[in-house]
Short mmCIF file of C-alpha atoms and ligand atoms in Angstrom, two decimals:
data_model
loop_
_atom_site.label_atom_id
_atom_site.label_comp_id
_atom_site.label_asym_id
_atom_site.label_seq_id
_atom_site.Cartn_x
_atom_site.Cartn_y
_atom_site.Cartn_z
CA MET A 1 9.97 -77.38 -30.84
CA HIS A 2 11.40 -73.93 -30.18
CA THR A 3 9.96 -72.67 -26.88
CA LYS A 4 6.99 -70.34 -27.08
CA PHE A 5 6.34 -67.81 -24.33
CA ILE A 6 2.89 -66.68 -23.22
CA VAL A 7 2.94 -63.63 -20.97
CA VAL A 8 -0.14 -62.92 -18.86
CA LEU A 9 -0.51 -59.34 -17.65
CA GLY A 10 -3.23 -57.77 -15.56
CA SER A 11 -4.62 -54.33 -16.15
CA LEU A 12 -6.86 -51.94 -14.23
CA MET A 13 -6.83 -53.68 -10.89
CA SER A 14 -5.57 -56.61 -8.90
CA GLY A 15 -7.62 -59.65 -8.00
CA LEU A 16 -8.90 -60.25 -11.53
CA GLY A 17 -7.73 -63.84 -11.58
CA LYS A 18 -4.59 -63.74 -13.71
CA GLY A 19 -3.59 -66.85 -11.78
CA ALA A 20 -6.75 -68.64 -12.90
CA VAL A 21 -6.18 -67.60 -16.54
CA THR A 22 -2.54 -68.76 -16.39
CA SER A 23 -3.52 -72.03 -14.68
CA SER A 24 -6.27 -72.73 -17.20
CA LEU A 25 -3.92 -72.23 -20.14
CA LEU A 26 -1.36 -74.46 -18.44
CA LYS A 27 -4.05 -77.10 -18.09
CA ILE A 28 -5.17 -76.82 -21.70
CA LEU A 29 -1.63 -77.04 -23.12
CA SER A 30 -0.82 -79.99 -20.89
CA MET A 31 -3.95 -81.75 -22.21
CA TYR A 32 -2.34 -81.45 -25.63
CA HIS A 33 0.76 -83.09 -24.13
CA TYR A 34 2.92 -80.06 -24.66
CA LYS A 35 5.71 -79.67 -22.14
CA VAL A 36 4.68 -76.55 -20.28
CA LEU A 37 5.62 -74.88 -16.98
CA PRO A 38 4.75 -71.57 -15.35
CA MET A 39 6.95 -68.75 -14.14
CA LYS A 40 5.70 -66.03 -11.84
CA PHE A 41 7.21 -62.54 -11.55
CA ASP A 42 6.51 -60.59 -8.38
CA GLY A 43 7.76 -57.04 -8.11
CA TYR A 44 7.90 -56.75 -4.31
CA LEU A 45 11.30 -56.43 -2.71
CA ASN A 46 10.85 -59.34 -0.31
CA TYR A 47 13.15 -62.18 -1.24
CA ASP A 48 10.18 -64.56 -1.13
CA CYS A 49 6.73 -64.81 0.46
CA GLY A 50 7.98 -66.45 3.64
CA THR A 51 7.98 -63.30 5.72
CA MET A 52 4.67 -61.93 4.44
CA ASN A 53 1.46 -61.74 6.40
CA PRO A 54 -1.16 -64.06 4.87
CA TYR A 55 -3.76 -61.58 6.04
CA ARG A 56 -2.47 -59.08 3.51
CA HIS A 57 -1.03 -61.21 0.78
CA GLY A 58 -2.99 -64.46 0.98
CA GLU A 59 -1.64 -67.89 1.76
CA VAL A 60 2.09 -68.53 1.68
CA PHE A 61 2.35 -71.58 -0.54
CA VAL A 62 5.13 -74.10 0.08
CA LEU A 63 6.74 -76.23 -2.62
CA ASP A 64 8.40 -79.63 -2.29
CA ASP A 65 11.82 -77.97 -2.40
CA GLY A 66 10.88 -75.69 0.50
CA GLY A 67 10.27 -72.61 -1.66
CA GLU A 68 7.86 -70.21 0.09
CA VAL A 69 6.00 -68.76 -2.85
CA ASP A 70 2.96 -66.79 -3.92
CA MET A 71 -0.43 -68.45 -3.55
CA ASP A 72 -0.80 -68.56 -7.34
CA PHE A 73 1.61 -71.49 -7.28
CA GLY A 74 -1.06 -73.46 -5.46
CA MET A 75 -3.41 -72.90 -8.35
CA TYR A 76 -0.79 -73.78 -10.97
CA GLU A 77 -0.04 -77.05 -9.21
CA ARG A 78 -3.69 -77.90 -8.68
CA PHE A 79 -4.46 -77.39 -12.36
CA LEU A 80 -1.28 -78.89 -13.81
CA ASP A 81 -1.15 -81.73 -11.29
CA LEU A 82 2.63 -81.30 -11.05
CA ASN A 83 5.05 -80.41 -8.27
CA LEU A 84 6.82 -77.19 -9.18
CA THR A 85 10.15 -75.78 -7.95
CA LYS A 86 11.20 -72.37 -6.73
CA ALA A 87 13.03 -71.79 -10.02
CA SER A 88 9.59 -70.74 -11.30
CA SER A 89 9.44 -67.80 -8.95
CA ILE A 90 11.31 -64.55 -9.65
CA THR A 91 10.84 -61.69 -7.22
CA GLY A 92 12.20 -58.16 -7.16
CA GLY A 93 13.99 -59.09 -3.94
CA LYS A 94 15.78 -62.07 -5.51
CA LEU A 95 16.86 -60.00 -8.51
CA LEU A 96 18.21 -57.12 -6.46
CA ASP A 97 20.01 -59.51 -4.13
CA PHE A 98 21.65 -61.15 -7.14
CA ILE A 99 22.56 -57.90 -8.88
CA LEU A 100 24.07 -56.32 -5.77
CA LYS A 101 26.12 -59.41 -4.93
CA LYS A 102 27.37 -59.55 -8.50
CA GLU A 103 28.26 -55.86 -8.43
CA ARG A 104 30.24 -56.27 -5.19
CA GLU A 105 32.07 -59.23 -6.69
CA GLY A 106 33.11 -57.02 -9.57
CA GLY A 107 30.75 -58.61 -12.04
CA TYR A 108 30.02 -55.25 -13.67
CA LEU A 109 33.41 -53.60 -13.32
CA GLY A 110 33.54 -50.23 -15.00
CA GLU A 111 29.81 -50.09 -15.68
CA ASP A 112 27.03 -48.18 -14.02
CA VAL A 113 24.50 -50.86 -13.05
CA GLN A 114 21.01 -50.07 -14.29
CA ILE A 115 17.50 -51.47 -14.39
CA ILE A 116 17.87 -51.57 -18.17
CA PRO A 117 19.86 -53.51 -19.31
CA HIS A 118 21.24 -55.25 -16.21
CA LEU A 119 18.06 -56.18 -14.38
CA THR A 120 16.09 -56.84 -17.56
CA ASP A 121 18.92 -58.96 -19.02
CA GLU A 122 18.98 -61.00 -15.84
CA ILE A 123 15.22 -61.63 -16.11
CA LYS A 124 15.51 -62.68 -19.76
CA SER A 125 18.43 -64.94 -19.05
CA ARG A 126 16.54 -66.67 -16.21
CA VAL A 127 13.50 -67.18 -18.41
CA LEU A 128 15.54 -68.60 -21.28
CA SER A 129 17.57 -70.90 -19.10
CA PHE A 130 14.38 -72.10 -17.36
CA ALA A 131 12.92 -72.93 -20.78
CA SER A 132 15.99 -74.74 -22.08
CA SER A 133 16.92 -76.61 -18.90
CA ASN A 134 13.37 -77.98 -18.69
CA ASN A 135 13.17 -78.55 -22.41
CA LEU A 136 9.86 -76.72 -22.60
CA ASP A 137 7.45 -76.25 -25.50
CA PHE A 138 5.73 -73.42 -23.65
CA VAL A 139 6.48 -71.17 -20.71
CA LEU A 140 3.46 -69.43 -19.20
CA ILE A 141 4.68 -66.25 -17.54
CA GLU A 142 2.41 -64.47 -15.10
CA VAL A 143 3.48 -60.94 -14.26
CA GLY A 144 2.22 -60.05 -10.79
CA GLY A 145 0.61 -56.69 -10.09
CA THR A 146 -1.16 -54.38 -12.47
CA VAL A 147 0.05 -52.68 -15.65
CA GLY A 148 1.08 -49.15 -14.67
CA ASP A 149 2.56 -50.19 -11.29
CA MET A 150 6.11 -48.99 -10.88
CA GLU A 151 6.87 -52.34 -9.26
CA ASN A 152 6.33 -54.54 -12.28
CA ALA A 153 7.36 -52.11 -15.04
CA TYR A 154 10.83 -53.67 -15.45
CA PHE A 155 9.29 -57.14 -15.83
CA ILE A 156 7.04 -55.89 -18.62
CA GLU A 157 10.02 -54.18 -20.23
CA ALA A 158 12.02 -57.43 -20.04
CA MET A 159 9.18 -59.28 -21.77
CA ARG A 160 8.98 -56.63 -24.47
CA GLN A 161 12.67 -57.19 -25.11
CA LEU A 162 12.25 -60.98 -25.03
CA ALA A 163 9.71 -60.65 -27.84
CA ILE A 164 12.32 -59.07 -30.14
CA LYS A 165 13.98 -62.44 -30.73
CA GLU A 166 11.67 -65.06 -29.26
CA ASP A 167 8.12 -66.25 -29.95
CA VAL A 168 6.19 -64.31 -27.34
CA MET A 169 2.47 -63.76 -27.02
CA PHE A 170 0.84 -61.28 -24.63
CA ILE A 171 -2.50 -61.65 -22.88
CA ASP A 172 -4.08 -58.69 -21.12
CA VAL A 173 -6.48 -59.74 -18.36
CA THR A 174 -8.78 -56.83 -17.74
CA TYR A 175 -12.09 -55.85 -16.21
CA ILE A 176 -15.34 -54.91 -17.91
CA PRO A 177 -17.59 -53.15 -15.41
CA GLN A 178 -21.34 -53.17 -15.77
CA LEU A 179 -22.95 -50.22 -14.09
CA ASN A 180 -26.25 -50.98 -12.43
CA VAL A 181 -27.88 -47.75 -13.52
CA VAL A 182 -27.27 -48.12 -17.22
CA GLY A 183 -26.92 -51.89 -17.27
CA GLU A 184 -24.37 -51.64 -20.04
CA GLN A 185 -20.94 -53.27 -20.13
CA LYS A 186 -18.34 -50.53 -20.25
CA THR A 187 -15.18 -50.96 -22.30
CA LYS A 188 -13.53 -47.56 -21.80
CA PRO A 189 -11.36 -48.58 -18.80
CA ALA A 190 -10.15 -51.66 -20.72
CA GLN A 191 -9.38 -49.51 -23.77
CA SER A 192 -7.30 -47.10 -21.70
CA ALA A 193 -5.44 -49.97 -20.05
CA PHE A 194 -4.70 -51.44 -23.47
CA HIS A 195 -3.27 -48.14 -24.61
CA LEU A 196 -1.15 -47.94 -21.48
CA LEU A 197 0.34 -51.30 -22.42
CA MET A 198 0.95 -50.13 -25.97
CA SER A 199 2.81 -47.10 -24.70
CA ALA A 200 5.11 -49.57 -22.91
CA GLY A 201 5.78 -51.17 -26.28
CA VAL A 202 3.56 -54.19 -25.75
CA MET A 203 0.70 -54.98 -28.10
CA PRO A 204 -1.48 -57.63 -26.50
CA ASP A 205 -2.59 -60.50 -28.74
CA PHE A 206 -5.62 -61.33 -26.62
CA ILE A 207 -7.77 -59.56 -24.09
CA VAL A 208 -9.35 -61.75 -21.45
CA CYS A 209 -12.34 -59.96 -19.97
CA ARG A 210 -13.36 -60.48 -16.38
CA ALA A 211 -16.97 -59.52 -15.82
CA GLU A 212 -19.93 -60.50 -13.70
CA LYS A 213 -21.97 -61.50 -16.75
CA GLU A 214 -20.88 -62.99 -20.04
CA ILE A 215 -19.32 -60.49 -22.46
CA GLU A 216 -21.97 -59.36 -24.94
CA SER A 217 -21.27 -59.34 -28.65
CA LYS A 218 -21.69 -55.54 -28.66
CA THR A 219 -18.98 -55.24 -26.01
CA ARG A 220 -16.67 -57.56 -27.90
CA LYS A 221 -17.14 -55.65 -31.15
CA LYS A 222 -16.43 -52.32 -29.52
CA LEU A 223 -13.32 -53.50 -27.71
CA ALA A 224 -12.04 -55.16 -30.88
CA LEU A 225 -12.50 -51.98 -32.86
CA PHE A 226 -10.65 -49.81 -30.36
CA THR A 227 -7.76 -52.24 -29.90
CA SER A 228 -7.35 -53.44 -33.51
CA LEU A 229 -7.84 -57.05 -32.41
CA ASP A 230 -9.99 -59.67 -34.07
CA GLU A 231 -13.29 -60.07 -32.27
CA ASN A 232 -12.49 -63.68 -31.41
CA HIS A 233 -9.34 -62.49 -29.64
CA ILE A 234 -11.55 -60.88 -27.01
CA ILE A 235 -12.06 -63.80 -24.63
CA ASP A 236 -14.78 -64.04 -22.03
CA SER A 237 -13.89 -64.90 -18.47
CA SER A 238 -17.09 -63.96 -16.67
CA ASP A 239 -17.96 -65.43 -13.27
CA LEU A 240 -18.25 -69.21 -13.25
CA LYS A 241 -19.67 -71.58 -10.62
CA THR A 242 -16.23 -73.09 -10.13
CA ILE A 243 -12.80 -71.94 -11.17
CA TYR A 244 -12.07 -75.47 -12.43
CA SER A 245 -14.44 -74.94 -15.35
CA LEU A 246 -12.36 -72.05 -16.75
CA PRO A 247 -10.21 -74.30 -19.02
CA LEU A 248 -13.45 -75.73 -20.45
CA HIS A 249 -14.86 -72.25 -20.92
CA PHE A 250 -11.71 -71.25 -22.82
CA LEU A 251 -11.88 -74.40 -24.97
CA ASP A 252 -15.50 -73.60 -25.83
CA GLN A 253 -14.29 -70.26 -27.19
CA GLY A 254 -11.52 -71.89 -29.24
CA PHE A 255 -8.82 -70.07 -27.27
CA ASP A 256 -6.52 -73.10 -27.75
CA LYS A 257 -6.83 -73.03 -31.54
CA LEU A 258 -6.32 -69.26 -31.66
CA ILE A 259 -3.11 -69.55 -29.66
CA PHE A 260 -1.74 -72.21 -32.03
CA GLU A 261 -2.75 -70.07 -34.99
CA LYS A 262 -0.99 -67.06 -33.50
CA PHE A 263 2.20 -69.06 -33.10
CA LYS A 264 1.73 -70.56 -36.59
CA MET A 265 1.80 -74.07 -35.15
CA LYS A 266 0.40 -77.21 -36.68
CA PRO A 267 -2.51 -78.05 -34.40
CA LYS A 268 -2.31 -81.33 -32.46
CA ARG A 269 -5.32 -83.04 -30.98
CA ILE A 270 -6.33 -82.57 -27.38
CA ASP A 271 -6.18 -85.82 -25.40
CA GLN A 272 -9.76 -86.77 -24.59
CA LYS A 273 -8.48 -89.10 -21.89
CA GLU A 274 -7.25 -86.02 -20.07
CA LEU A 275 -10.20 -83.81 -20.86
CA ALA A 276 -13.09 -86.19 -20.06
CA PRO A 277 -12.23 -86.90 -16.38
CA TRP A 278 -11.63 -83.18 -15.77
CA ARG A 279 -15.02 -82.42 -17.26
CA GLN A 280 -16.65 -85.06 -15.05
CA LEU A 281 -15.10 -83.67 -11.88
CA VAL A 282 -16.16 -80.15 -12.80
CA GLU A 283 -19.71 -81.38 -13.34
CA LYS A 284 -19.61 -83.01 -9.92
CA ILE A 285 -18.53 -79.75 -8.29
CA VAL A 286 -21.20 -77.79 -10.11
CA SER A 287 -24.02 -80.23 -9.33
CA GLY A 288 -22.85 -80.64 -5.72
CA GLY A 289 -24.19 -84.17 -5.40
CA GLY A 290 -26.97 -82.99 -3.10
CA LYS A 291 -25.39 -84.26 0.12
CA LYS A 292 -24.59 -81.14 2.13
CA VAL A 293 -21.77 -81.23 4.68
CA SER A 294 -21.04 -78.24 6.85
CA ILE A 295 -17.39 -77.66 7.75
CA GLY A 296 -16.31 -75.03 10.27
CA ILE A 297 -12.86 -73.57 9.69
CA VAL A 298 -11.71 -71.89 12.87
CA GLY A 299 -8.86 -69.50 12.17
CA LYS A 300 -7.54 -66.02 12.71
CA TYR A 301 -7.30 -64.91 9.09
CA VAL A 302 -10.86 -65.85 8.05
CA HIS A 303 -11.73 -62.37 6.84
CA LEU A 304 -9.36 -62.94 3.94
CA ILE A 305 -10.33 -66.38 2.66
CA ASP A 306 -7.28 -66.33 0.36
CA SER A 307 -5.25 -66.94 3.53
CA TYR A 308 -6.64 -70.48 3.53
CA ALA A 309 -6.88 -71.04 -0.22
CA SER A 310 -5.40 -74.54 -0.21
CA VAL A 311 -7.54 -75.71 2.71
CA LYS A 312 -10.65 -74.56 0.89
CA GLU A 313 -9.60 -76.26 -2.34
CA ALA A 314 -8.68 -79.49 -0.56
CA ILE A 315 -12.23 -79.59 0.86
CA ILE A 316 -13.65 -79.01 -2.62
CA HIS A 317 -11.46 -81.80 -4.10
CA ALA A 318 -12.44 -84.34 -1.45
CA ALA A 319 -16.11 -83.38 -1.67
CA ALA A 320 -16.13 -83.76 -5.48
CA THR A 321 -14.66 -87.25 -5.23
CA LEU A 322 -17.14 -88.26 -2.51
CA GLY A 323 -20.15 -86.63 -4.20
CA LEU A 324 -20.66 -84.20 -1.31
CA ASP A 325 -21.68 -80.57 -1.36
CA PRO A 326 -19.46 -78.70 1.11
CA ASP A 327 -20.72 -75.67 2.97
CA ILE A 328 -17.75 -73.92 4.57
CA LYS A 329 -18.42 -71.80 7.64
CA TRP A 330 -15.52 -69.39 8.24
CA ILE A 331 -15.26 -68.87 11.98
CA GLU A 332 -13.16 -66.07 13.51
CA SER A 333 -11.39 -67.83 16.36
CA GLU A 334 -11.55 -64.78 18.62
CA ASP A 335 -15.35 -65.16 18.57
CA LEU A 336 -14.92 -68.45 20.41
CA GLU A 337 -13.06 -66.87 23.30
CA LYS A 338 -16.15 -65.62 25.04
CA GLY A 339 -19.72 -66.82 25.55
CA ASP A 340 -21.28 -70.06 24.45
CA LYS A 341 -19.22 -71.96 21.83
CA SER A 342 -22.22 -74.01 20.79
CA ASP A 343 -23.84 -70.84 19.37
CA VAL A 344 -21.09 -70.49 16.80
CA LEU A 345 -20.27 -74.15 16.24
CA ASN A 346 -23.82 -75.43 16.25
CA GLY A 347 -24.67 -77.46 13.15
CA VAL A 348 -21.17 -78.00 11.82
CA ASP A 349 -20.39 -81.60 10.85
CA GLY A 350 -16.64 -81.20 11.09
CA ILE A 351 -14.10 -78.70 12.41
CA ILE A 352 -10.72 -77.72 10.98
CA VAL A 353 -8.07 -75.64 12.71
CA PRO A 354 -5.61 -74.65 9.98
CA GLY A 355 -2.06 -73.31 10.21
CA GLY A 356 -1.18 -70.00 11.78
CA PHE A 357 1.32 -67.91 13.70
CA GLY A 358 1.14 -65.58 16.69
CA ASN A 359 -0.95 -65.27 19.79
CA ARG A 360 -4.22 -63.73 18.64
CA GLY A 361 -7.19 -66.09 18.56
CA ILE A 362 -5.30 -69.10 19.94
CA GLU A 363 -7.58 -69.63 22.96
CA GLY A 364 -10.60 -69.64 20.64
CA MET A 365 -9.03 -72.41 18.56
CA ILE A 366 -8.32 -74.44 21.69
CA ASN A 367 -11.96 -73.97 22.75
CA ALA A 368 -13.13 -75.20 19.34
CA ILE A 369 -10.94 -78.31 19.64
CA GLU A 370 -12.29 -79.04 23.13
CA TYR A 371 -15.84 -78.65 21.80
CA ALA A 372 -15.11 -81.03 18.92
CA ARG A 373 -13.53 -83.65 21.19
CA LYS A 374 -16.25 -83.52 23.83
CA ASN A 375 -19.07 -83.62 21.26
CA SER A 376 -17.43 -86.19 18.97
CA ILE A 377 -17.38 -83.79 16.03
CA PRO A 378 -14.78 -84.93 13.46
CA TYR A 379 -11.67 -82.79 13.75
CA LEU A 380 -8.75 -82.11 11.43
CA GLY A 381 -5.81 -80.07 12.72
CA LEU A 382 -3.25 -78.75 10.27
CA CYS A 383 0.16 -77.83 11.67
CA LEU A 384 -0.88 -75.29 14.33
CA GLY A 385 -4.09 -77.34 14.51
CA MET A 386 -2.07 -80.37 15.62
CA GLN A 387 -0.02 -78.39 18.14
CA LEU A 388 -3.18 -76.99 19.72
CA MET A 389 -4.80 -80.43 19.73
CA ALA A 390 -1.93 -81.47 22.03
CA VAL A 391 -2.30 -78.36 24.20
CA GLU A 392 -6.06 -78.89 24.56
CA PHE A 393 -5.58 -82.54 25.49
CA ALA A 394 -2.85 -81.69 27.99
CA ARG A 395 -5.04 -79.11 29.70
CA ASN A 396 -8.37 -80.89 29.70
CA ALA A 397 -7.54 -84.61 29.65
CA CYS A 398 -4.17 -84.74 31.45
CA GLY A 399 -4.88 -82.05 34.03
CA LEU A 400 -1.86 -79.92 33.06
CA LYS A 401 -3.35 -76.52 33.87
CA GLY A 402 -1.88 -73.67 31.86
CA ALA A 403 -0.30 -76.01 29.30
CA ASN A 404 0.59 -74.13 26.13
CA SER A 405 3.01 -73.72 23.27
CA SER A 406 6.03 -71.59 24.10
CA GLU A 407 5.14 -69.59 20.99
CA PHE A 408 2.11 -68.21 22.85
CA ASP A 409 3.17 -68.41 26.51
CA PRO A 410 6.93 -68.56 26.94
CA SER A 411 6.50 -68.76 30.71
CA SER A 412 4.05 -71.67 30.68
CA LYS A 413 4.79 -74.35 33.26
CA TYR A 414 3.93 -77.07 30.74
CA LYS A 415 5.40 -76.28 27.33
CA ILE A 416 3.64 -79.03 25.42
CA VAL A 417 4.84 -77.47 22.18
CA ASP A 418 8.26 -75.90 22.12
CA LEU A 419 10.98 -74.62 19.82
CA MET A 420 13.22 -77.29 18.36
CA PRO A 421 16.81 -77.00 19.61
CA SER A 422 17.88 -76.41 16.00
CA GLN A 423 15.63 -73.32 15.90
CA LEU A 424 16.99 -71.74 19.09
CA SER A 425 19.97 -70.16 17.37
CA VAL A 426 18.05 -68.93 14.34
CA LYS A 427 18.37 -65.17 13.92
CA TYR A 428 17.30 -64.69 10.30
CA LYS A 429 13.61 -65.23 9.76
CA GLY A 430 13.72 -65.96 6.02
CA ALA A 431 13.53 -69.64 5.01
CA SER A 432 14.61 -70.75 8.48
CA MET A 433 11.63 -72.95 9.36
CA ARG A 434 11.31 -76.69 8.87
CA LEU A 435 10.28 -76.43 5.25
CA GLY A 436 9.23 -78.45 2.24
CA SER A 437 8.52 -82.08 1.54
CA LEU A 438 9.66 -84.37 4.37
CA ASP A 439 9.23 -88.05 5.11
CA THR A 440 6.77 -89.18 7.74
CA LYS A 441 6.58 -92.66 9.16
CA ILE A 442 3.15 -94.00 10.08
CA ASN A 443 3.56 -96.20 13.14
CA LYS A 444 0.12 -97.63 13.78
CA LYS A 445 -1.73 -99.79 11.25
CA GLY A 446 -5.25 -99.21 12.62
CA SER A 447 -4.83 -95.43 12.66
CA ILE A 448 -6.64 -92.78 10.62
CA MET A 449 -3.20 -92.02 9.15
CA TYR A 450 -2.72 -95.55 7.88
CA SER A 451 -6.26 -96.05 6.65
CA SER A 452 -6.00 -92.74 4.78
CA TYR A 453 -2.57 -93.11 3.16
CA LYS A 454 -2.48 -96.93 3.04
CA LYS A 455 1.30 -97.02 3.34
CA SER A 456 3.89 -96.59 6.06
CA VAL A 457 6.15 -93.87 4.70
CA ILE A 458 4.59 -90.76 3.20
CA LYS A 459 5.78 -87.33 2.14
CA GLU A 460 3.99 -84.10 2.96
CA ARG A 461 5.05 -80.47 2.93
CA HIS A 462 5.98 -78.65 6.13
CA ARG A 463 6.35 -75.07 7.31
CA HIS A 464 6.81 -74.63 11.03
CA ARG A 465 9.24 -73.79 13.81
CA TYR A 466 7.71 -75.44 16.85
CA GLU A 467 7.35 -79.16 17.70
CA LEU A 468 5.46 -81.34 20.09
CA ASN A 469 7.70 -81.46 23.16
CA ASN A 470 8.98 -85.03 23.54
CA LYS A 471 8.97 -84.66 27.32
CA TYR A 472 5.17 -84.87 27.24
CA ARG A 473 4.76 -87.78 24.80
CA ASP A 474 4.32 -90.25 27.69
CA ILE A 475 1.71 -88.40 29.68
CA LEU A 476 -0.33 -87.59 26.56
CA GLU A 477 -0.25 -91.23 25.45
CA ARG A 478 -1.06 -92.56 28.91
CA ASN A 479 -4.19 -90.43 28.91
CA GLY A 480 -5.32 -91.74 25.54
CA LEU A 481 -3.88 -89.44 22.86
CA LEU A 482 -2.36 -91.54 20.07
CA ILE A 483 0.92 -90.69 18.38
CA THR A 484 0.38 -92.36 15.03
CA ALA A 485 3.19 -90.90 12.95
CA THR A 486 6.68 -89.51 13.49
CA THR A 487 9.70 -88.50 11.47
CA THR A 488 11.47 -91.58 10.12
CA ASP A 489 14.04 -91.33 12.95
CA LYS A 490 11.09 -91.17 15.42
CA LYS A 491 12.50 -88.00 16.97
CA LEU A 492 9.64 -85.66 16.08
CA VAL A 493 5.89 -86.23 16.28
CA GLU A 494 4.07 -85.91 12.96
CA ALA A 495 0.50 -86.99 13.80
CA LEU A 496 -1.83 -87.19 16.79
CA GLU A 497 -5.21 -88.90 16.97
CA TRP A 498 -8.02 -89.15 19.50
CA SER A 499 -8.98 -92.62 20.53
CA GLY A 500 -12.67 -91.97 21.27
CA SER A 501 -13.86 -90.29 18.08
CA PHE A 502 -12.53 -89.03 14.72
CA GLY A 503 -9.83 -86.51 15.47
CA ILE A 504 -6.50 -86.11 13.76
CA GLY A 505 -3.81 -83.48 13.78
CA VAL A 506 -0.75 -83.44 11.55
CA GLN A 507 2.37 -81.34 11.76
CA SER A 508 2.43 -81.06 7.96
CA HIS A 509 0.16 -79.26 5.51
CA PRO A 510 -1.52 -82.03 3.46
CA GLU A 511 -3.78 -79.40 1.88
CA LEU A 512 -0.82 -78.16 -0.18
CA LYS A 513 -0.64 -81.30 -2.28
CA SER A 514 -4.36 -81.85 -2.77
CA ARG A 515 -5.44 -81.99 -6.42
CA LEU A 516 -8.84 -82.31 -8.05
CA LYS A 517 -8.05 -85.79 -9.36
CA THR A 518 -6.12 -86.90 -6.28
CA PRO A 519 -7.55 -85.23 -3.16
CA ALA A 520 -5.43 -85.17 -0.01
CA PRO A 521 -6.05 -88.54 1.74
CA LEU A 522 -6.68 -86.96 5.14
CA PHE A 523 -9.28 -84.60 3.70
CA LEU A 524 -11.07 -87.58 2.15
CA SER A 525 -11.17 -89.36 5.52
CA PHE A 526 -12.22 -86.22 7.35
CA MET A 527 -15.00 -85.35 4.90
CA LYS A 528 -16.28 -88.91 5.02
CA ALA A 529 -16.32 -88.82 8.82
CA ALA A 530 -18.11 -85.45 8.78
CA TYR A 531 -20.77 -86.78 6.43
CA ASN A 532 -21.20 -90.02 8.38
CA ARG A 533 -21.72 -88.13 11.60
CA GLN A 534 -24.94 -86.68 10.15
CA LYS A 535 -26.46 -90.11 9.77
N1 LIG B 1 3.25 -71.32 14.49
C1 LIG B 1 3.48 -72.73 14.45
C2 LIG B 1 4.95 -73.06 14.22
O1 LIG B 1 5.71 -72.25 13.76
C3 LIG B 1 2.60 -73.39 13.40
C4 LIG B 1 2.98 -73.04 12.01
C5 LIG B 1 1.92 -73.39 10.99
O2 LIG B 1 0.77 -73.62 11.33
N2 LIG B 1 2.29 -73.40 9.74
O3 LIG B 1 5.36 -74.15 14.49
#
């Protein structure tokens, strides 16, 4: 089949859930057994997301191949249940880097290098080679940012040009406000946004409407009239209980059939064997199973929950499988630096310290870990959460006063966590961490690690610079901390466990590979432990 391209654009404002729309369409097409992959365009001039602050941009997602990409990739992978590669991500930074290098090498001799055609040609050529090298039936292309932004204009222009020769369909994800005073859904902003797109030479084939309440037939009619679209091409995407039900909501509206019709394709049948289990899991999330479990996430970026998107989803996946109803308490770690910790942590059944960088809030996280260990509250430490588990244990169980990570106290007498020698000479910050999928060897059969993964060599994704300092392995172990996993050459520590109660820290980020159908094994064990503690 000749590749078809579906371009998802966002109008009016950011945060409308283009990623969820793209992911849901990926899911639907994969349920038809079409070969489909996403591409994401981001207009910013960073080369990739690796140097961005999660507090502004949301989580930095890491792929198997070490690509540090936009958090939308997490959603694509969770819906598609596939491991993607960084070839799916095109940023303004990557394009400019390429174009300038090519210009210096004489690749454009005699020409003046321009956004059109040089940059736009490069985008088209990457899209086409991505489609052909992966032998794809469909490419779902999400254009980051909002229509009208200077930053993504050249991406939209490239897609307009792509449509001259290729089968391309455009979806405009927009917002339908409902003003409290009049109670009416307003279509004017969406109409204007549509016209803005048309003035860029793009005529959307569908409008997906984000709204608090379901799109009324009156609203649909009006929008259809003003945009010359069929009424059934105005698709509802109003608030749902869980994002995972969006593919089902689209199927209910026949979005799949309309897409095939648009591309003049002979419709196949959706595979019920794919659809039914998804539906069941969604029902489990919606019903909650009635067994509440309260999980405290102690971090420094908790005011932007997107910073911990994968951790949150991994909890939801594990809870759905176990029939639990998770109640996540987002705890600002700085709040645990003063006063009584039990005030804030009271009532939580489990505590997670997720990944993070920089000094702020670190002491609060260490206090939370101490509280969990001393009160036998199940604990899961992710990357930084493992490093601080070692620091806490060194200070409070081994008597090493002032123990710390050299990231936070370079003059500490006991650098329990320290830079790897290979990191000492690193000057460039981009893509210079220990990154991507790496092998871990589980050394102890009776450990939480082994009982969770049920095998001795596993792969998880990594993103960190610092390591547990091997000088302190002995003293930590002598005092009862268990080292249950290492790199396959045993040189670096990959997992720590408490011996007295459920507590585990891993140097990796298992949350990044958690999927609805196959939750991250450590999250399953942790959620089970948290629930059992209630009994
Ligand atoms: N800041 C720590 C390091 O670089 C932890 C990183 C993380 O949690 N991802 O090693």
